[in-house]
mmCIF file of C-alpha atoms and ligand atoms in Angstrom:
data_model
loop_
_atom_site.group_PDB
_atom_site.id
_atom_site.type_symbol
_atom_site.label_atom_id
_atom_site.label_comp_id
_atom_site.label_asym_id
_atom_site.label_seq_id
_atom_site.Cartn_x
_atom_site.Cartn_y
_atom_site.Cartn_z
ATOM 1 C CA UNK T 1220 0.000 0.000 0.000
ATOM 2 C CA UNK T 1221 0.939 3.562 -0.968
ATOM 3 C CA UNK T 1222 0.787 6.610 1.625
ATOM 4 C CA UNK T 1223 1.572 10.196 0.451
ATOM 5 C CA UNK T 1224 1.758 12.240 3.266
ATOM 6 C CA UNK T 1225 2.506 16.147 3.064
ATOM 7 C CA UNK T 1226 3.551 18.374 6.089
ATOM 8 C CA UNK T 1227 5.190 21.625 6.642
ATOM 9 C CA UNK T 1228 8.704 21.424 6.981
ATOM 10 C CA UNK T 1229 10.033 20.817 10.821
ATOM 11 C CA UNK T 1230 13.314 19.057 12.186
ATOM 12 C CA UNK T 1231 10.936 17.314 15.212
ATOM 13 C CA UNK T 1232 11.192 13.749 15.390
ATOM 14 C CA UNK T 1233 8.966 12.797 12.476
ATOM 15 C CA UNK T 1234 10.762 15.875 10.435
ATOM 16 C CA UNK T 1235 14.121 13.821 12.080
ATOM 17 C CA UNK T 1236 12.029 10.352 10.225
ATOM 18 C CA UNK T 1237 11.610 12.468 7.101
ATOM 19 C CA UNK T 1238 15.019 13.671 6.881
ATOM 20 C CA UNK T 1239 16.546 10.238 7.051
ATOM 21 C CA UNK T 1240 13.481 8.845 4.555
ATOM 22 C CA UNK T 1241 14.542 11.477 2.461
ATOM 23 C CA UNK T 1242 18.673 10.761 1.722
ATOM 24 C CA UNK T 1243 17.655 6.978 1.528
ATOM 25 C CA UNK T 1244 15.757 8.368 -1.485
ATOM 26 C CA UNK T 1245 17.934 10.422 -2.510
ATOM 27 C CA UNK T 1246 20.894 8.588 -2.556
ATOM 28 C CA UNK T 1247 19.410 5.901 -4.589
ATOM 29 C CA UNK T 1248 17.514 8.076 -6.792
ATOM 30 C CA UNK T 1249 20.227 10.929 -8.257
ATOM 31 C CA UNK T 1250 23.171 10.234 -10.267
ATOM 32 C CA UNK T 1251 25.760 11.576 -8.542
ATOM 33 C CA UNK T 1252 27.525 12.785 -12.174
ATOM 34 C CA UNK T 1253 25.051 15.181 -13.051
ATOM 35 C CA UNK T 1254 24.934 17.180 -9.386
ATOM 36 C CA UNK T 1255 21.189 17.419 -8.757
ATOM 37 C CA UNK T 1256 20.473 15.455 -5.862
ATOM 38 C CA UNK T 1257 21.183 17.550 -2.151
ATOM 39 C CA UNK T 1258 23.685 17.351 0.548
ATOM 40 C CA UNK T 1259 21.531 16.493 4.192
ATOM 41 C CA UNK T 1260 22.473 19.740 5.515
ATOM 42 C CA UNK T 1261 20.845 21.697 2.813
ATOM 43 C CA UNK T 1262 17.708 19.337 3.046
ATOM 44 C CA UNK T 1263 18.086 20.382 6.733
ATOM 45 C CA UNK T 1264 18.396 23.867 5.739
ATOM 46 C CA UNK T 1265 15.375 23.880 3.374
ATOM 47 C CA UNK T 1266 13.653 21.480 5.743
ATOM 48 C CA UNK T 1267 13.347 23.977 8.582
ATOM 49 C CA UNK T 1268 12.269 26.647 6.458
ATOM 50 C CA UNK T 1269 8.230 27.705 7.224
ATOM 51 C CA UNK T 1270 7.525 28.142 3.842
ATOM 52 C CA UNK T 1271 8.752 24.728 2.758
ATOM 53 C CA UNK T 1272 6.829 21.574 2.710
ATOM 54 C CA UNK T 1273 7.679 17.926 2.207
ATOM 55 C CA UNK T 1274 5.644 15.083 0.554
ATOM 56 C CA UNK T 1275 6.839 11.660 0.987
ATOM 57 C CA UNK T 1276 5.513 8.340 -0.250
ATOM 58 C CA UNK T 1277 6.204 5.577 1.895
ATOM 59 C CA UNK T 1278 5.295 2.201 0.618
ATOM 60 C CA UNK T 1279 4.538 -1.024 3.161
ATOM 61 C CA UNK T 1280 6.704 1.643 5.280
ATOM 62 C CA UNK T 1281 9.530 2.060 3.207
ATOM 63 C CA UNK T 1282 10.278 5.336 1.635
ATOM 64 C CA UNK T 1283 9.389 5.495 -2.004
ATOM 65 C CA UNK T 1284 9.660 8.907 -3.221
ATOM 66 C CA UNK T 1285 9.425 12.401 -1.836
ATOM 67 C CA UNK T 1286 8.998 15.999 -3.150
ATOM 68 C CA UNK T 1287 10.450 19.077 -1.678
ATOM 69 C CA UNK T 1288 8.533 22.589 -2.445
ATOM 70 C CA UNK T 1289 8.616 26.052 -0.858
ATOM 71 C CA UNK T 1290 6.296 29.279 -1.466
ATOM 72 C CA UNK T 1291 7.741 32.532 -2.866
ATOM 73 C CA UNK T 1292 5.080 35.168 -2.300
ATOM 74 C CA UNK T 1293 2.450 33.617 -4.983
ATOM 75 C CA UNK T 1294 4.385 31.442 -6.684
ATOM 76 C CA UNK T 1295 5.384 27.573 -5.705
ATOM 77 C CA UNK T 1296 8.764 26.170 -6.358
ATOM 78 C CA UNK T 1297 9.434 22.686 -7.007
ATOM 79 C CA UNK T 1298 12.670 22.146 -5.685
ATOM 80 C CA UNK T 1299 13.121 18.165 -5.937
ATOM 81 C CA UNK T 1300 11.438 15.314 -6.802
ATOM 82 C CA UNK T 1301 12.549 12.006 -6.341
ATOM 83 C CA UNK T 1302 10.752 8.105 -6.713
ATOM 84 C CA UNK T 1303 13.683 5.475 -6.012
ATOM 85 C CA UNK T 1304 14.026 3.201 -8.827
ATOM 86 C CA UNK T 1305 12.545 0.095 -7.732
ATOM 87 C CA UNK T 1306 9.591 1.853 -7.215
ATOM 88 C CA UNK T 1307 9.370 4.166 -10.352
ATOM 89 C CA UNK T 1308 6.756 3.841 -13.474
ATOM 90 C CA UNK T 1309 3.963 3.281 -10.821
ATOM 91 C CA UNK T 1310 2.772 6.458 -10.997
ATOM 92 C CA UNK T 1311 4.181 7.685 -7.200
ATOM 93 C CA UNK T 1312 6.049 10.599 -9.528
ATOM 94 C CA UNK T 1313 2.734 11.934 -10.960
ATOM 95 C CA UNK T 1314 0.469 11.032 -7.457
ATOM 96 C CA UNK T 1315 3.731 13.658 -5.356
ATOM 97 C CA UNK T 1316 3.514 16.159 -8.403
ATOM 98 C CA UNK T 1317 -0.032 16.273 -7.770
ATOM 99 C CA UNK T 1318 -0.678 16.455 -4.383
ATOM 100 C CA UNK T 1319 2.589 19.435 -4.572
ATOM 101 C CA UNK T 1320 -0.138 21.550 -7.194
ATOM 102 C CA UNK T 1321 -3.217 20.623 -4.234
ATOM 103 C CA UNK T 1322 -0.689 22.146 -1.367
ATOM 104 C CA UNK T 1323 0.771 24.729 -3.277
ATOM 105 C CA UNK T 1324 -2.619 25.960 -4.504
ATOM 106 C CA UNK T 1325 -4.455 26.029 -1.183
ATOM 107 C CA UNK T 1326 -1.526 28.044 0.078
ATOM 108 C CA UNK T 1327 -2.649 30.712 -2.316
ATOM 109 C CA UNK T 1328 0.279 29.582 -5.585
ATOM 110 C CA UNK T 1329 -0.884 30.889 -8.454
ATOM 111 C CA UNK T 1330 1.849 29.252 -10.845
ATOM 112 C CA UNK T 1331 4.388 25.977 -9.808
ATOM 113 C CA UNK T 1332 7.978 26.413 -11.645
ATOM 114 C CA UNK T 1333 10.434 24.140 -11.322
ATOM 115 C CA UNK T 1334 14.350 23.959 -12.922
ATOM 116 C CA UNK T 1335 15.133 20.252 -14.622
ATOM 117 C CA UNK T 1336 18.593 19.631 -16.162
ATOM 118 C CA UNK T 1337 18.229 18.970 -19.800
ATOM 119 C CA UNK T 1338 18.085 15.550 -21.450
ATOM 120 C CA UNK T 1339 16.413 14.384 -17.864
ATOM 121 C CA UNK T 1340 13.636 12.051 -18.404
ATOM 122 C CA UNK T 1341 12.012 13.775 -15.426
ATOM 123 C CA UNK T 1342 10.700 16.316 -17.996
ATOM 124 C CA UNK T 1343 8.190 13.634 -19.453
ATOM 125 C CA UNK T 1344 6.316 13.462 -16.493
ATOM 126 C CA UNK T 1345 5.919 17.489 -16.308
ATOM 127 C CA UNK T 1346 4.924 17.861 -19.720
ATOM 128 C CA UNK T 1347 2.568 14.987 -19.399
ATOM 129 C CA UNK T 1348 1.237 17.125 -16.494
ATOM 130 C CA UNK T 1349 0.722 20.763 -18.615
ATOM 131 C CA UNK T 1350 3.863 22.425 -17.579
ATOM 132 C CA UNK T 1351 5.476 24.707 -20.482
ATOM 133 C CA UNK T 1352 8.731 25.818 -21.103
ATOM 134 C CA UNK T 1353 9.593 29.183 -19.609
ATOM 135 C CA UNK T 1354 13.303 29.952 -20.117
ATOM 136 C CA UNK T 1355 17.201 28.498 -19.837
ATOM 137 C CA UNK T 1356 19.476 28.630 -17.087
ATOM 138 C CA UNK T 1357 23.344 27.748 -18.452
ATOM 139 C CA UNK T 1358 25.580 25.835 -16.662
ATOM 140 C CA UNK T 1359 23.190 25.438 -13.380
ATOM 141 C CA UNK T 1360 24.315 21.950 -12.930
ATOM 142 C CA UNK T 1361 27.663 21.213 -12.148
ATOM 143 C CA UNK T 1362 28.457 17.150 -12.084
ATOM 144 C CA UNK T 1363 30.844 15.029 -10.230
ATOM 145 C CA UNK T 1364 33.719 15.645 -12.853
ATOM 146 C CA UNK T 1365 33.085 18.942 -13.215
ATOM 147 C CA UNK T 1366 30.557 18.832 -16.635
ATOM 148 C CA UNK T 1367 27.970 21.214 -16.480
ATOM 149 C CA UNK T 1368 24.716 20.887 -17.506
ATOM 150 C CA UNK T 1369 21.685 23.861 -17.897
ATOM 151 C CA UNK T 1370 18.660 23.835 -16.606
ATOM 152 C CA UNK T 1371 15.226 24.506 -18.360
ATOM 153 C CA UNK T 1372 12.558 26.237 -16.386
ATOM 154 C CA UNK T 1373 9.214 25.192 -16.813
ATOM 155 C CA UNK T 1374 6.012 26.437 -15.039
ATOM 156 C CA UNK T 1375 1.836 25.252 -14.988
ATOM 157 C CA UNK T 1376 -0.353 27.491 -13.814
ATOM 158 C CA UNK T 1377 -2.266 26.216 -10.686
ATOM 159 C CA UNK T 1378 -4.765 29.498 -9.769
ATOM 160 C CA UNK T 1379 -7.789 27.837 -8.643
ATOM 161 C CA UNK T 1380 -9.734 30.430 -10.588
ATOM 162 C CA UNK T 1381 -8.184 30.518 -13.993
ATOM 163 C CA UNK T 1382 -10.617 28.483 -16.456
HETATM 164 C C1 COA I 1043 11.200 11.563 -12.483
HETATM 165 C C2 COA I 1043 10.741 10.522 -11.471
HETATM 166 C C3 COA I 1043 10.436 11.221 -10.142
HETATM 167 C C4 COA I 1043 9.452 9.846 -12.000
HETATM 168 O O1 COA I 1043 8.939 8.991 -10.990
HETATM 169 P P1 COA I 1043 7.929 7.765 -11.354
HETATM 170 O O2 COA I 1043 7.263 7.368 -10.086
HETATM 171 O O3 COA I 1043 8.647 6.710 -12.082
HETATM 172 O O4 COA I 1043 6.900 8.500 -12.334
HETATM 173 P P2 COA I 1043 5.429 7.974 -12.731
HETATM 174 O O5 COA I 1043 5.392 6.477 -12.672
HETATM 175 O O6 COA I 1043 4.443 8.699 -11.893
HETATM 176 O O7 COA I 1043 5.334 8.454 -14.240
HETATM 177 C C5 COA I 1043 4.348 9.356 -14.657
HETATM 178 C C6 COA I 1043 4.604 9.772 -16.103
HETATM 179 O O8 COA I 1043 5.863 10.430 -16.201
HETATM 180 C C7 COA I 1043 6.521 10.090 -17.427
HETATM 181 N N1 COA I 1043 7.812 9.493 -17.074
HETATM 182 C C8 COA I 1043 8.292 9.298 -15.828
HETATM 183 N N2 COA I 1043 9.538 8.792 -15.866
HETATM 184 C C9 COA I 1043 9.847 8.678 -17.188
HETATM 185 C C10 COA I 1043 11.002 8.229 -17.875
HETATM 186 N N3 COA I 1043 12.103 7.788 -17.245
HETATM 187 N N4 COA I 1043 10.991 8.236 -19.228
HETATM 188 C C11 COA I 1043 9.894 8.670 -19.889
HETATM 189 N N5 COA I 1043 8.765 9.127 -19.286
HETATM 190 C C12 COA I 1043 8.753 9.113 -17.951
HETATM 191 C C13 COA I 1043 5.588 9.202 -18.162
HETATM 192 O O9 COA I 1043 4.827 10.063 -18.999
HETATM 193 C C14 COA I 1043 4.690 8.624 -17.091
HETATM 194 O O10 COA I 1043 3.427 8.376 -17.576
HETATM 195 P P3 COA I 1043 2.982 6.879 -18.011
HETATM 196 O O11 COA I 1043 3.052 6.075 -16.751
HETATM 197 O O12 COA I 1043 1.601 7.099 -18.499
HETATM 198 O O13 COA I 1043 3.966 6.437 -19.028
HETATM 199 C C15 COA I 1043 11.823 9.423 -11.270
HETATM 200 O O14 COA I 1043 12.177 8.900 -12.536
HETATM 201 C C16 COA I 1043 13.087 9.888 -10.582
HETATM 202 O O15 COA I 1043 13.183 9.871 -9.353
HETATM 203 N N6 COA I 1043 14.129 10.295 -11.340
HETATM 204 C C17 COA I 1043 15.433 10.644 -10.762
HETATM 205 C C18 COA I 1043 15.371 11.911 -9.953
HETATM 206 C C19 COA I 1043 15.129 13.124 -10.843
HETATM 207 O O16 COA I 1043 15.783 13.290 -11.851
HETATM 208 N N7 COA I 1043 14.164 13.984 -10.438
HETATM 209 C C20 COA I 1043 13.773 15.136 -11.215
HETATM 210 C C21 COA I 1043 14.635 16.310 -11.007
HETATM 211 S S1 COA I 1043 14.437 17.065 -9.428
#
């Protein structure tokens, strides 16, 4: 069975759970050569920030996937995603995404951007989900060996009263 749970960001002891939930993920989801997954201290960091959340999937009690997000006046940011891979093309990617747009929206969002690296095959899953292509960031990645990589910047608009 598949729980998706969001909260607000806090280091108490389930935020302590979540933390350590969250580099088990990440660790096994990121390829270390292309320099997007996070050190713990700066999911610390961003963890204890009020105007970050977290959603994590935890399947049979074993974490699955997580997304971290964090409010900018209006706007929501997408700031990771993550499904490890035994437990991707299940649709856990597209169930986080989705509750992120429910959270982000009822916290008054009008618009959810997010940066991807290019050539990820992340950026199926947000165009499958309406987001558009807003800009180019060069060289925002920088890998393991050095390589850089840029970053595309796509946004979907989440106000619950556009049409
Ligand atoms: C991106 C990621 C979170 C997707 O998780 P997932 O649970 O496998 O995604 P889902 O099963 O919900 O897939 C939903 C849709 O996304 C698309 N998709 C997801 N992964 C894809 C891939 N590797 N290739 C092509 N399309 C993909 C498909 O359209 C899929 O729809 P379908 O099931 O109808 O084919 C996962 O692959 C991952 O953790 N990648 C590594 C971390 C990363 O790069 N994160 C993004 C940058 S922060």
């Amino acid at each position: 069975m598949t729980i998706i749970a969001a909260r607000d960001s806090a280091i108490d002891s389930e935020g302590r759970r979540d933390l350590d939930d969250i580099m088990t993920i990440m660790e096994d989801a990121f390829e270390p050569r292309f320099g997007e997954g996070w050190s713990r201290s700066q999911c610390s960091g961003i963890l204890g920030d009020a105007h970050s959340w977290v959603t994590i999937s935890r399947e049979n009690d074993e974490p699955a996937g997580f997304a971290l997000s964090r409010m900018i006046v209006d706007e929501a940011e997408l700031l990771l995603i993550a499904v490890r891979p035994a437990f991707r093309g299940k649709g856990i990617g597209r169930e986080l995404l989705q509750r992120v747009c429910g959270t982000a929206a009822d916290r008054g969002a009008k618009r959810l951007h997010l940066e991807v690296r290019e050539g990820n095959a992340a950026a199926n899953l947000y165009h499958a989900m309406g987001f558009e292509k807003i800009g180019r960031r060069r060289n925002y990645y920088s890998g393991g060996n050095g390589e850089r990589f840029d970053a595309i910047t796509l946004a979907l608009q989440i106000d619950r009263d556009s049409p």
